[in-house]
Amino acid sequence: MKKILLGLIALCMLFPAFAQDKTNMQILTANPWKRRSENIQGYYREYKNNRIYITQYYQNEKYTYNYPFYLSDTIDLEFDHNKIGKNQNGKYIVFLNEKTDITSCYEITHINQLGMTLKSMKVLYGGGGTEVYNKWVYDFRK
């Protein structure tokens, strides 16, 4: 009985050594994200295939956009196409509005499987500040 108990304790101690933390890219691309805001009807981001897909509802109208993005270890105020898909764990999300050629950069100040907080370093149309997102679970009943 003691041997079984000691074996179980040893196994429990080994599990953390085998557990791998997910990279920021794995967390970003695992599910869509809904922005928490009292002033916005609905703002959703989905990261896939090296693009950000944004859906926004404003005055009962739906707007959709998609932009190339990458993760970076530095604040990139100019978009670098060579960095797309290279960094899996960068501290910054950088994306490009291809129509206006404007680069946006957000610092990832918090991220896990349930939520993330982004701080704007440079944004598309003014704005700025901090944005908080929650993991978004589709409601297929609607």
One Martini backbone bead per residue (centre of mass of N, CA, C, O) as a GRO file, in nm:
protein
  142
    1MET     BB    1   0.058   0.063  -0.021
    2LYS     BB    2   0.302   0.252   0.001
    3LYS     BB    3   0.397   0.217  -0.293
    4ILE     BB    4   0.149   0.335  -0.427
    5LEU     BB    5   0.153   0.609  -0.289
    6LEU     BB    6   0.440   0.688  -0.381
    7GLY     BB    7   0.380   0.662  -0.683
    8LEU     BB    8   0.159   0.881  -0.694
    9ILE     BB    9   0.330   1.113  -0.590
   10ALA     BB   10   0.543   1.102  -0.814
   11LEU     BB   11   0.349   1.153  -1.048
   12CYS     BB   12   0.244   1.432  -0.951
   13MET     BB   13   0.533   1.562  -0.965
   14LEU     BB   14   0.573   1.515  -1.284
   15PHE     BB   15   0.347   1.666  -1.440
   16PRO     BB   16   0.462   1.961  -1.448
   17ALA     BB   17   0.706   1.884  -1.634
   18PHE     BB   18   0.504   1.809  -1.886
   19ALA     BB   19   0.380   2.071  -1.883
   20GLN     BB   20   0.263   2.311  -2.118
   21ASP     BB   21   0.273   2.613  -2.216
   22LYS     BB   22   0.105   2.841  -2.378
   23THR     BB   23   0.104   3.039  -2.627
   24ASN     BB   24  -0.015   3.326  -2.742
   25MET     BB   25  -0.105   3.209  -3.015
   26GLN     BB   26  -0.272   2.972  -2.905
   27ILE     BB   27  -0.470   3.148  -2.748
   28LEU     BB   28  -0.570   3.340  -2.971
   29THR     BB   29  -0.659   3.086  -3.177
   30ALA     BB   30  -0.871   2.913  -2.998
   31ASN     BB   31  -1.065   3.178  -2.993
   32PRO     BB   32  -1.285   3.403  -2.962
   33TRP     BB   33  -1.334   3.763  -2.894
   34LYS     BB   34  -1.479   3.978  -2.645
   35ARG     BB   35  -1.551   4.295  -2.586
   36ARG     BB   36  -1.546   4.499  -2.302
   37SER     BB   37  -1.833   4.724  -2.320
   38GLU     BB   38  -2.069   4.984  -2.282
   39ASN     BB   39  -2.034   5.140  -2.582
   40ILE     BB   40  -2.063   4.851  -2.719
   41GLN     BB   41  -2.249   4.620  -2.870
   42GLY     BB   42  -2.018   4.472  -3.063
   43TYR     BB   43  -1.686   4.308  -3.026
   44TYR     BB   44  -1.489   4.101  -3.241
   45ARG     BB   45  -1.219   3.856  -3.227
   46GLU     BB   46  -1.018   3.671  -3.473
   47TYR     BB   47  -0.742   3.440  -3.483
   48LYS     BB   48  -0.634   3.355  -3.820
   49ASN     BB   49  -0.415   3.301  -4.062
   50ASN     BB   50  -0.263   3.577  -3.993
   51ARG     BB   51  -0.549   3.704  -3.898
   52ILE     BB   52  -0.783   3.958  -3.826
   53TYR     BB   53  -1.121   3.919  -3.722
   54ILE     BB   54  -1.368   4.173  -3.740
   55THR     BB   55  -1.663   4.239  -3.542
   56GLN     BB   56  -1.906   4.509  -3.568
   57TYR     BB   57  -2.149   4.690  -3.373
   58TYR     BB   58  -2.334   4.979  -3.510
   59GLN     BB   59  -2.629   5.094  -3.513
   60ASN     BB   60  -2.736   4.804  -3.619
   61GLU     BB   61  -2.461   4.747  -3.760
   62LYS     BB   62  -2.248   4.549  -3.964
   63TYR     BB   63  -1.890   4.503  -3.930
   64THR     BB   64  -1.613   4.395  -4.138
   65TYR     BB   65  -1.274   4.277  -4.079
   66ASN     BB   66  -0.930   4.228  -4.213
   67TYR     BB   67  -0.594   4.155  -4.086
   68PRO     BB   68  -0.276   4.150  -4.068
   69PHE     BB   69  -0.060   3.962  -3.835
   70TYR     BB   70   0.164   3.987  -3.542
   71LEU     BB   71   0.414   3.895  -3.326
   72SER     BB   72   0.607   4.090  -3.081
   73ASP     BB   73   0.888   4.221  -2.885
   74THR     BB   74   0.814   4.493  -3.021
   75ILE     BB   75   0.744   4.817  -3.104
   76ASP     BB   76   0.552   4.840  -3.399
   77LEU     BB   77   0.489   5.120  -3.623
   78GLU     BB   78   0.573   4.923  -3.850
   79PHE     BB   79   0.502   4.700  -4.084
   80ASP     BB   80   0.632   4.350  -4.092
   81HIS     BB   81   0.598   4.095  -4.313
   82ASN     BB   82   0.840   3.906  -4.204
   83LYS     BB   83   0.679   3.844  -3.912
   84ILE     BB   84   0.477   3.657  -4.012
   85GLY     BB   85   0.451   3.367  -3.807
   86LYS     BB   86   0.722   3.364  -3.621
   87ASN     BB   87   0.596   3.459  -3.345
   88GLN     BB   88   0.446   3.285  -3.055
   89ASN     BB   89   0.535   3.502  -2.786
   90GLY     BB   90   0.462   3.785  -2.799
   91LYS     BB   91   0.384   4.116  -2.656
   92TYR     BB   92   0.280   4.203  -2.948
   93ILE     BB   93   0.022   4.334  -3.153
   94VAL     BB   94   0.036   4.349  -3.513
   95PHE     BB   95  -0.141   4.560  -3.751
   96LEU     BB   96  -0.290   4.602  -4.092
   97ASN     BB   97  -0.432   4.847  -4.285
   98GLU     BB   98  -0.444   4.810  -4.624
   99LYS     BB   99  -0.606   5.067  -4.717
  100THR     BB  100  -0.436   5.288  -4.521
  101ASP     BB  101  -0.152   5.196  -4.402
  102ILE     BB  102  -0.215   5.127  -4.094
  103THR     BB  103  -0.063   5.080  -3.785
  104SER     BB  104  -0.111   4.851  -3.512
  105CYS     BB  105  -0.041   4.845  -3.146
  106TYR     BB  106  -0.042   4.586  -2.888
  107GLU     BB  107  -0.027   4.520  -2.560
  108ILE     BB  108   0.017   4.232  -2.366
  109THR     BB  109  -0.081   4.232  -2.025
  110HIS     BB  110  -0.297   3.988  -2.061
  111ILE     BB  111  -0.311   3.615  -2.072
  112ASN     BB  112  -0.562   3.362  -2.131
  113GLN     BB  113  -0.819   3.137  -2.190
  114LEU     BB  114  -1.041   3.373  -2.079
  115GLY     BB  115  -0.838   3.632  -2.121
  116MET     BB  116  -0.766   3.984  -2.218
  117THR     BB  117  -0.520   4.256  -2.226
  118LEU     BB  118  -0.502   4.566  -2.406
  119LYS     BB  119  -0.253   4.807  -2.511
  120SER     BB  120  -0.233   5.094  -2.675
  121MET     BB  121   0.020   5.229  -2.898
  122LYS     BB  122  -0.137   5.218  -3.185
  123VAL     BB  123  -0.404   5.348  -3.386
  124LEU     BB  124  -0.621   5.393  -3.635
  125TYR     BB  125  -0.868   5.614  -3.505
  126GLY     BB  126  -0.733   5.695  -3.246
  127GLY     BB  127  -0.809   5.645  -2.951
  128GLY     BB  128  -0.730   5.406  -2.699
  129GLY     BB  129  -0.596   5.235  -2.446
  130THR     BB  130  -0.787   4.984  -2.287
  131GLU     BB  131  -0.857   4.636  -2.359
  132VAL     BB  132  -1.115   4.395  -2.286
  133TYR     BB  133  -1.124   4.034  -2.308
  134ASN     BB  134  -1.331   3.756  -2.381
  135LYS     BB  135  -1.419   3.465  -2.411
  136TRP     BB  136  -1.601   3.333  -2.687
  137VAL     BB  137  -1.922   3.182  -2.694
  138TYR     BB  138  -2.119   3.040  -2.890
  139ASP     BB  139  -2.470   3.102  -2.975
  140PHE     BB  140  -2.674   2.877  -3.155
  141ARG     BB  141  -2.975   2.967  -3.064
  142LYS     BB  142  -2.988   3.250  -3.236
   0.00000   0.00000   0.00000
